[in-house]
CSV table of C-alpha atoms in Angstrom, one decimal:
chain,number,residue,atom,x,y,z
Z,64,UNK,CA,13.4,14.3,35.2
Z,65,UNK,CA,12.7,16.3,38.3
Z,66,UNK,CA,9.5,17.3,40.1
Z,67,UNK,CA,10.5,20.9,40.8
Z,68,UNK,CA,13.5,23.1,41.1
Z,69,UNK,CA,14.2,26.5,42.6
Z,70,UNK,CA,17.1,28.9,42.8
Z,71,UNK,CA,16.8,31.2,45.8
Z,72,UNK,CA,18.4,33.2,48.5
Z,73,UNK,CA,18.4,31.8,52.0
Z,74,UNK,CA,18.8,33.2,55.6
Z,75,UNK,CA,20.9,31.3,58.1
Z,76,UNK,CA,21.0,31.6,61.9
Z,77,UNK,CA,24.1,31.9,64.1
Z,78,UNK,CA,24.6,28.1,63.8
Z,79,UNK,CA,24.7,28.4,60.0
Z,80,UNK,CA,21.4,26.6,59.6
Z,81,UNK,CA,18.9,27.7,57.0
Z,82,UNK,CA,15.8,29.2,58.5
Z,83,UNK,CA,14.0,30.5,55.4
Z,84,UNK,CA,14.3,30.7,51.6
Z,85,UNK,CA,13.0,32.9,48.8
Z,86,UNK,CA,12.5,31.5,45.3
Z,87,UNK,CA,11.4,34.3,42.9
Z,88,UNK,CA,10.7,31.9,40.0
Z,89,UNK,CA,10.3,28.2,41.1
Z,90,UNK,CA,10.0,25.8,38.2
Z,91,UNK,CA,8.0,22.7,37.5
Z,92,UNK,CA,9.2,22.5,34.0
Z,93,UNK,CA,13.0,22.2,34.1
Z,94,UNK,CA,14.9,23.3,31.0
Z,95,UNK,CA,16.5,20.3,29.3
Z,96,UNK,CA,19.9,22.1,29.2
Z,97,UNK,CA,19.8,22.6,33.0
Z,98,UNK,CA,18.7,19.0,33.5
Z,99,UNK,CA,21.9,18.0,31.7
Z,100,UNK,CA,24.0,20.3,33.8
Z,101,UNK,CA,22.7,19.3,37.3
Z,102,UNK,CA,25.4,16.7,37.6
Z,103,UNK,CA,28.1,19.4,37.0
Z,104,UNK,CA,26.5,21.5,39.8
Z,105,UNK,CA,26.8,18.6,42.3
Z,106,UNK,CA,23.4,17.0,42.0
Z,107,UNK,CA,23.5,13.3,42.7
Z,108,UNK,CA,19.7,12.5,42.5
Z,109,UNK,CA,16.8,12.6,44.8
Z,110,UNK,CA,15.9,15.7,46.8
Z,111,UNK,CA,18.9,17.9,47.4
Z,112,UNK,CA,19.9,21.4,48.5
Z,113,UNK,CA,22.9,22.5,46.6
Z,114,UNK,CA,25.0,25.4,47.8
Z,115,UNK,CA,26.3,27.2,44.8
Z,116,UNK,CA,29.4,29.3,44.2
Z,117,UNK,CA,30.3,31.7,41.3
Z,118,UNK,CA,30.9,29.0,38.7
Z,119,UNK,CA,27.6,27.3,39.3
Z,120,UNK,CA,25.7,30.5,39.4
Z,121,UNK,CA,27.2,31.5,36.0
Z,122,UNK,CA,26.0,28.2,34.6
Z,123,UNK,CA,22.5,28.7,35.8
Z,124,UNK,CA,22.4,32.4,34.7
Z,125,UNK,CA,23.4,31.5,31.1
Z,126,UNK,CA,21.0,28.5,31.0
Z,127,UNK,CA,18.0,30.3,32.4
Z,128,UNK,CA,18.6,33.3,30.2
Z,129,UNK,CA,18.6,31.1,27.1
Z,130,UNK,CA,15.5,29.3,28.3
Z,131,UNK,CA,13.7,32.6,28.8
Z,132,UNK,CA,13.5,32.6,32.7
Z,133,UNK,CA,14.6,36.2,33.1
Z,134,UNK,CA,14.0,36.5,36.9
Z,135,UNK,CA,16.0,33.4,37.7
Z,136,UNK,CA,18.8,34.5,35.3
Z,137,UNK,CA,19.0,37.9,37.0
Z,138,UNK,CA,19.1,36.3,40.4
Z,139,UNK,CA,21.9,34.0,39.4
Z,140,UNK,CA,23.9,36.8,37.7
Z,141,UNK,CA,23.5,39.5,40.4
Z,142,UNK,CA,23.9,37.2,43.4
Z,143,UNK,CA,27.6,36.8,42.5
Z,144,UNK,CA,28.2,40.6,42.7
Z,145,UNK,CA,26.2,40.9,46.0
Z,146,UNK,CA,27.9,37.8,47.4
Z,147,UNK,CA,24.4,36.5,48.4
Z,148,UNK,CA,23.8,33.2,50.1
Z,149,UNK,CA,22.1,31.3,47.3
Z,150,UNK,CA,21.0,27.6,47.0
Z,151,UNK,CA,19.6,25.5,44.3
Z,152,UNK,CA,16.9,23.1,45.6
Z,153,UNK,CA,16.2,20.1,43.4
Z,154,UNK,CA,13.2,18.0,44.1
Z,155,UNK,CA,13.7,14.8,42.1
Z,156,UNK,CA,10.3,13.5,43.2
Z,157,UNK,CA,7.3,14.8,45.2
Z,158,UNK,CA,8.4,13.4,48.6
Z,159,UNK,CA,7.7,14.8,52.0
Z,160,UNK,CA,10.1,17.8,52.6
Z,161,UNK,CA,13.2,16.9,54.7
Z,162,UNK,CA,14.7,20.4,55.0
Z,163,UNK,CA,13.5,24.0,55.6
Z,164,UNK,CA,14.7,24.9,52.1
Z,165,UNK,CA,12.6,22.1,50.5
Z,166,UNK,CA,9.6,23.1,52.6
Z,167,UNK,CA,9.9,26.7,51.5
Z,168,UNK,CA,10.2,25.7,47.8
Z,169,UNK,CA,7.0,23.7,48.1
Z,170,UNK,CA,5.2,26.6,49.7
Z,171,UNK,CA,6.4,28.8,46.9
Z,172,UNK,CA,5.0,26.3,44.3
Z,173,UNK,CA,1.5,26.8,45.7
Z,174,UNK,CA,1.6,30.6,46.1
Z,175,UNK,CA,3.0,30.9,42.5
Z,176,UNK,CA,0.0,28.9,41.4
Z,177,UNK,CA,2.2,26.1,40.0
Z,178,UNK,CA,0.3,23.5,42.0
Z,179,UNK,CA,-3.0,23.8,43.8
Z,180,UNK,CA,-3.6,23.0,47.5
Z,181,UNK,CA,-3.0,19.3,48.1
Z,182,UNK,CA,-1.1,19.2,44.8
Z,183,UNK,CA,2.3,18.5,46.5
Z,184,UNK,CA,3.3,16.4,49.5
Z,185,UNK,CA,3.6,18.6,52.6
Z,186,UNK,CA,3.6,15.8,55.1
Z,187,UNK,CA,5.5,16.8,58.3
Z,188,UNK,CA,6.0,20.4,57.2
Z,189,UNK,CA,4.4,22.0,60.3
Z,190,UNK,CA,6.8,20.1,62.5
Z,191,UNK,CA,9.8,20.7,60.2
Z,192,UNK,CA,9.6,24.5,60.4
Z,193,UNK,CA,10.1,26.4,63.7
Z,194,UNK,CA,9.0,29.8,64.9
Z,195,UNK,CA,10.9,32.7,63.5
Z,196,UNK,CA,10.8,36.4,64.3
Z,197,UNK,CA,9.8,38.1,61.1
Z,198,UNK,CA,11.1,41.6,61.3
Z,199,UNK,CA,11.7,44.8,59.3
Z,200,UNK,CA,15.3,43.6,59.0
Z,201,UNK,CA,14.3,40.2,57.7
Z,202,UNK,CA,13.8,36.8,59.4
Z,203,UNK,CA,15.7,36.2,62.6
Z,204,UNK,CA,15.9,32.9,64.6
Z,205,UNK,CA,14.5,33.4,68.1
Z,206,UNK,CA,17.7,32.5,70.0
Z,207,UNK,CA,19.5,35.2,67.9
Z,208,UNK,CA,16.8,37.9,68.4
Z,209,UNK,CA,18.0,39.5,71.7
Z,210,UNK,CA,21.5,40.2,70.3
Z,211,UNK,CA,20.1,41.6,67.1
Z,212,UNK,CA,17.8,43.9,69.1
Z,213,UNK,CA,20.7,45.1,71.1
Z,214,UNK,CA,22.8,45.8,68.1
Z,215,UNK,CA,20.0,47.7,66.4
Z,216,UNK,CA,19.4,49.8,69.5
Z,217,UNK,CA,23.1,50.7,70.0
Z,218,UNK,CA,23.2,51.8,66.4
Z,219,UNK,CA,20.2,54.1,66.8
Z,220,UNK,CA,17.7,51.8,65.0
Z,221,UNK,CA,14.6,50.0,66.0
Z,222,UNK,CA,14.1,46.3,65.2
Z,223,UNK,CA,10.4,45.8,64.7
Z,224,UNK,CA,9.0,42.3,65.1
Z,225,UNK,CA,5.9,41.9,62.9
Z,226,UNK,CA,5.1,38.4,64.0
Z,227,UNK,CA,6.5,35.2,65.5
Z,228,UNK,CA,5.4,32.3,63.4
Z,229,UNK,CA,6.5,29.3,61.4
Z,230,UNK,CA,5.1,30.9,58.2
Z,231,UNK,CA,5.8,34.4,56.8
Z,232,UNK,CA,3.5,36.7,55.0
Z,233,UNK,CA,2.9,35.5,51.4
Z,234,UNK,CA,3.2,39.0,50.0
Z,235,UNK,CA,6.8,39.3,51.3
Z,236,UNK,CA,7.7,36.5,48.9
Z,237,UNK,CA,5.2,36.5,46.0
Z,238,UNK,CA,2.3,38.7,45.0
Z,239,UNK,CA,0.1,36.8,42.5
Z,240,UNK,CA,-1.5,38.6,39.6
Z,241,UNK,CA,-5.0,40.0,39.8
Z,242,UNK,CA,-5.5,39.9,43.6
Z,243,UNK,CA,-6.4,42.4,46.3
Z,244,UNK,CA,-5.2,41.8,49.9
Z,245,UNK,CA,-6.3,44.4,52.4
Z,246,UNK,CA,-4.0,43.1,55.2
Z,247,UNK,CA,-1.1,41.1,53.9
Z,248,UNK,CA,-0.3,39.7,57.4
Z,249,UNK,CA,-3.5,37.6,57.1
Z,250,UNK,CA,-2.3,35.5,54.1
Z,251,UNK,CA,0.5,33.0,54.8
Z,252,UNK,CA,3.1,31.8,52.4
Z,253,UNK,CA,1.8,28.6,50.8
Z,254,UNK,CA,-1.7,30.1,50.2
Z,255,UNK,CA,-3.2,29.8,46.8
Z,256,UNK,CA,-4.9,33.0,45.9
Z,257,UNK,CA,-6.8,32.8,42.6
Z,258,UNK,CA,-6.9,35.6,40.1
Z,259,UNK,CA,-9.8,37.9,40.9
Z,260,UNK,CA,-9.8,37.1,44.6
Z,261,UNK,CA,-10.3,39.9,47.1
Z,262,UNK,CA,-9.2,39.3,50.7
Z,263,UNK,CA,-10.7,41.9,53.0
Z,264,UNK,CA,-9.1,43.1,56.3
Z,265,UNK,CA,-10.6,40.3,58.4
Z,266,UNK,CA,-10.1,37.6,55.8
Z,267,UNK,CA,-7.5,34.9,56.3
Z,268,UNK,CA,-5.9,32.3,54.1
Z,269,UNK,CA,-3.7,29.6,55.6
Z,270,UNK,CA,-1.0,27.6,53.9
Z,271,UNK,CA,-2.0,24.7,51.5
Z,272,UNK,CA,-5.4,26.4,51.1
Z,273,UNK,CA,-7.1,29.1,49.1
Z,274,UNK,CA,-9.3,30.1,46.2
Z,275,UNK,CA,-9.2,28.7,42.7
Z,276,UNK,CA,-10.7,31.7,41.0
Z,277,UNK,CA,-12.6,34.9,41.8
Z,278,UNK,CA,-13.8,35.2,45.4
Z,279,UNK,CA,-14.7,37.6,48.2
Z,280,UNK,CA,-12.9,36.5,51.4
Z,281,UNK,CA,-14.0,38.2,54.6
Z,282,UNK,CA,-13.8,35.0,56.7
Z,283,UNK,CA,-11.3,32.3,57.4
Z,284,UNK,CA,-9.9,29.7,55.0
Z,285,UNK,CA,-8.2,27.2,57.2
Z,286,UNK,CA,-5.3,24.9,56.3
Z,287,UNK,CA,-6.3,22.4,53.6
Z,288,UNK,CA,-9.5,24.2,52.6
Z,289,UNK,CA,-10.2,24.9,48.9
Z,290,UNK,CA,-12.8,27.5,47.7
Z,291,UNK,CA,-14.2,27.3,44.2
Z,292,UNK,CA,-14.6,30.1,41.7
Z,293,UNK,CA,-17.2,32.8,42.4
Z,294,UNK,CA,-17.8,32.0,46.1
Z,295,UNK,CA,-18.3,34.6,48.9
Z,296,UNK,CA,-17.1,34.0,52.5
Z,297,UNK,CA,-18.9,36.6,54.7
Z,298,UNK,CA,-17.4,38.5,57.6
Z,299,UNK,CA,-16.3,36.3,60.5
Z,300,UNK,CA,-17.2,33.0,58.9
Z,301,UNK,CA,-14.9,30.0,59.3
Z,302,UNK,CA,-14.0,26.7,57.7
Z,303,UNK,CA,-12.8,23.7,59.7
Z,304,UNK,CA,-9.3,22.8,58.5
Z,305,UNK,CA,-7.3,19.6,59.0
Z,306,UNK,CA,-5.2,21.4,61.6
Z,307,UNK,CA,-8.2,22.5,63.6
Z,308,UNK,CA,-10.2,19.4,64.2
Z,309,UNK,CA,-11.3,18.3,60.7
Z,310,UNK,CA,-9.2,15.2,60.8
Z,311,UNK,CA,-8.4,13.7,57.4
Z,312,UNK,CA,-11.6,15.0,55.8
Z,313,UNK,CA,-10.8,17.6,53.1
Z,314,UNK,CA,-13.2,20.6,53.6
Z,315,UNK,CA,-13.9,22.3,50.4
Z,316,UNK,CA,-16.4,24.9,49.1
Z,317,UNK,CA,-17.7,24.6,45.5
Z,318,UNK,CA,-18.4,27.3,43.0
Z,319,UNK,CA,-20.8,30.2,43.6
Z,320,UNK,CA,-21.4,29.4,47.2
Z,321,UNK,CA,-22.2,31.9,50.1
Z,322,UNK,CA,-21.2,31.5,53.7
Z,323,UNK,CA,-23.1,34.2,55.6
Z,324,UNK,CA,-21.4,36.4,58.3
Z,325,UNK,CA,-20.3,34.4,61.3
Z,326,UNK,CA,-21.3,31.1,59.8
Z,327,UNK,CA,-19.1,28.0,59.5
Z,328,UNK,CA,-18.7,24.6,58.0
Z,329,UNK,CA,-17.2,21.3,59.0
Z,330,UNK,CA,-18.3,19.4,55.9
Z,331,UNK,CA,-17.5,20.0,52.2
Z,332,UNK,CA,-20.0,21.9,50.2
Z,333,UNK,CA,-20.9,21.3,46.5
Z,334,UNK,CA,-21.7,24.2,44.1
Z,335,UNK,CA,-24.3,26.9,44.6
Z,336,UNK,CA,-24.7,26.3,48.3
Z,337,UNK,CA,-25.7,28.9,51.0
Z,338,UNK,CA,-25.2,28.7,54.7
Z,339,UNK,CA,-27.2,31.2,56.7
Z,340,UNK,CA,-25.4,33.9,58.8
Z,341,UNK,CA,-24.5,32.6,62.3
Z,342,UNK,CA,-25.1,29.0,61.5
Z,343,UNK,CA,-22.2,26.5,62.0
Z,344,UNK,CA,-22.7,23.1,60.3
Z,345,UNK,CA,-20.6,20.2,61.5
Z,346,UNK,CA,-20.6,16.6,60.4
Z,347,UNK,CA,-22.8,15.5,63.3
Z,348,UNK,CA,-25.3,18.4,63.0
Z,349,UNK,CA,-28.9,17.0,62.8
Z,350,UNK,CA,-30.6,18.6,59.8
Z,351,UNK,CA,-34.3,18.7,59.0
Z,352,UNK,CA,-34.7,18.1,55.3
Z,353,UNK,CA,-37.5,20.0,53.6
Z,354,UNK,CA,-39.1,19.3,50.2
Z,355,UNK,CA,-39.9,21.8,47.5
Z,356,UNK,CA,-43.0,22.9,49.3
Z,357,UNK,CA,-40.9,23.4,52.5
Z,358,UNK,CA,-42.5,20.5,54.3
Z,359,UNK,CA,-40.4,18.3,56.6
Z,360,UNK,CA,-39.3,15.0,55.1
Z,361,UNK,CA,-36.8,13.4,57.4
Z,362,UNK,CA,-33.8,14.3,59.7
Z,363,UNK,CA,-30.3,13.4,58.7
Z,364,UNK,CA,-26.8,14.1,59.9
Z,365,UNK,CA,-25.0,16.8,57.9
Z,366,UNK,CA,-22.2,14.4,56.9
Z,367,UNK,CA,-24.7,12.7,54.5
Z,368,UNK,CA,-25.0,16.0,52.6
Z,369,UNK,CA,-21.3,16.5,52.2
Z,370,UNK,CA,-20.3,17.6,48.7
Z,371,UNK,CA,-23.9,17.9,47.4
Z,372,UNK,CA,-24.8,21.0,45.4
Z,373,UNK,CA,-27.7,23.5,45.5
Z,374,UNK,CA,-28.4,23.3,49.2
Z,375,UNK,CA,-29.5,26.1,51.5
Z,376,UNK,CA,-28.8,25.6,55.2
Z,377,UNK,CA,-30.8,27.7,57.7
Z,378,UNK,CA,-32.0,27.7,61.3
Z,379,UNK,CA,-35.7,27.8,61.9
Z,380,UNK,CA,-36.3,31.1,63.8
Z,381,UNK,CA,-39.2,29.6,65.7
Z,382,UNK,CA,-37.9,26.3,67.0
Z,383,UNK,CA,-34.1,26.5,66.4
Z,384,UNK,CA,-34.0,23.4,64.2
Z,385,UNK,CA,-31.3,23.4,61.4
Z,386,UNK,CA,-33.1,23.0,58.1
Z,387,UNK,CA,-31.9,22.2,54.6
Z,388,UNK,CA,-33.8,22.8,51.3
Z,389,UNK,CA,-33.1,23.4,47.7
Z,390,UNK,CA,-31.1,26.6,47.1
Z,391,UNK,CA,-32.8,28.4,44.2
Z,392,UNK,CA,-30.5,31.4,44.0
Z,393,UNK,CA,-26.7,31.2,43.7
Z,394,UNK,CA,-24.4,34.0,44.7
Z,395,UNK,CA,-23.1,36.2,41.9
Z,396,UNK,CA,-20.0,38.3,42.4
Z,397,UNK,CA,-19.6,41.8,41.0
Z,398,UNK,CA,-17.3,41.2,37.9
Z,399,UNK,CA,-15.9,44.8,38.0
Z,400,UNK,CA,-15.1,44.5,41.7
Z,401,UNK,CA,-13.1,41.3,41.2
Z,402,UNK,CA,-11.2,42.3,38.0
Z,403,UNK,CA,-8.4,43.5,40.3
Z,404,UNK,CA,-6.4,44.9,37.4
């Protein structure tokens, strides 16, 4: 049995190396009939990138059509007529990706909601990928960009470079059901955007991160951060990810939480927690605990509160001390606003 499989088109640079891949229908559940035919397609076991020709594509088209995978069947069938550069990526097990095509398949698995963030091994992915010019004419390797710009200009066209990055916009590869994204450039491929999530113009979701359900995202969800259903990230707020100083600690936000505008967290939050606007909580922040009558109890470091539910973090407006007490009101999102149908 295999971990995952994807049939997709690829882009190569002038050295014939794959620089990106698109998988319209990646699969975790591989049809038994295709499993039996992998050997005929050249698969020898492990994780492989198979370059297919007409005969192999016809095999996949027929198998996927019989199994009900219409999009994959159409891709296999039509790619022959268009002479497209198509590969079949087979992941025999969930190992760290060793090629660009494998890495892109894993990013697709997350954005297609087949696995959640941290649900697949992405070790070394950031170093495996390299910066690409993502343009209105598709992805272009940076060494190839000057010539492509010159060719475009001489033919009376303009080559527009949208960004230079390792990761493309998610919406150029997959648009999950039931979401609103005001600025698609701010959601990277490999983001997990739960049904009912709204990402406003200043919101951002990195790869291997995202929302598990409904959510209002006006702040930053850094790499590795998971946000639970019904939570609201206010404008300008941020979450400390594993790529931005959080180390190996997985920062997460539970259900029905609220991060106020311009606030931030460097510790995981449980359910129904609120962080006051403008307040950034790190693991070493000294927090004055208050009892139910709002009387001081003792002072602890914020790391001791990691993952606990029903907490309200605020800053005393008189003395500036960070305080924590029981949160007696949880955020409730507007159901109609987040239907996103």
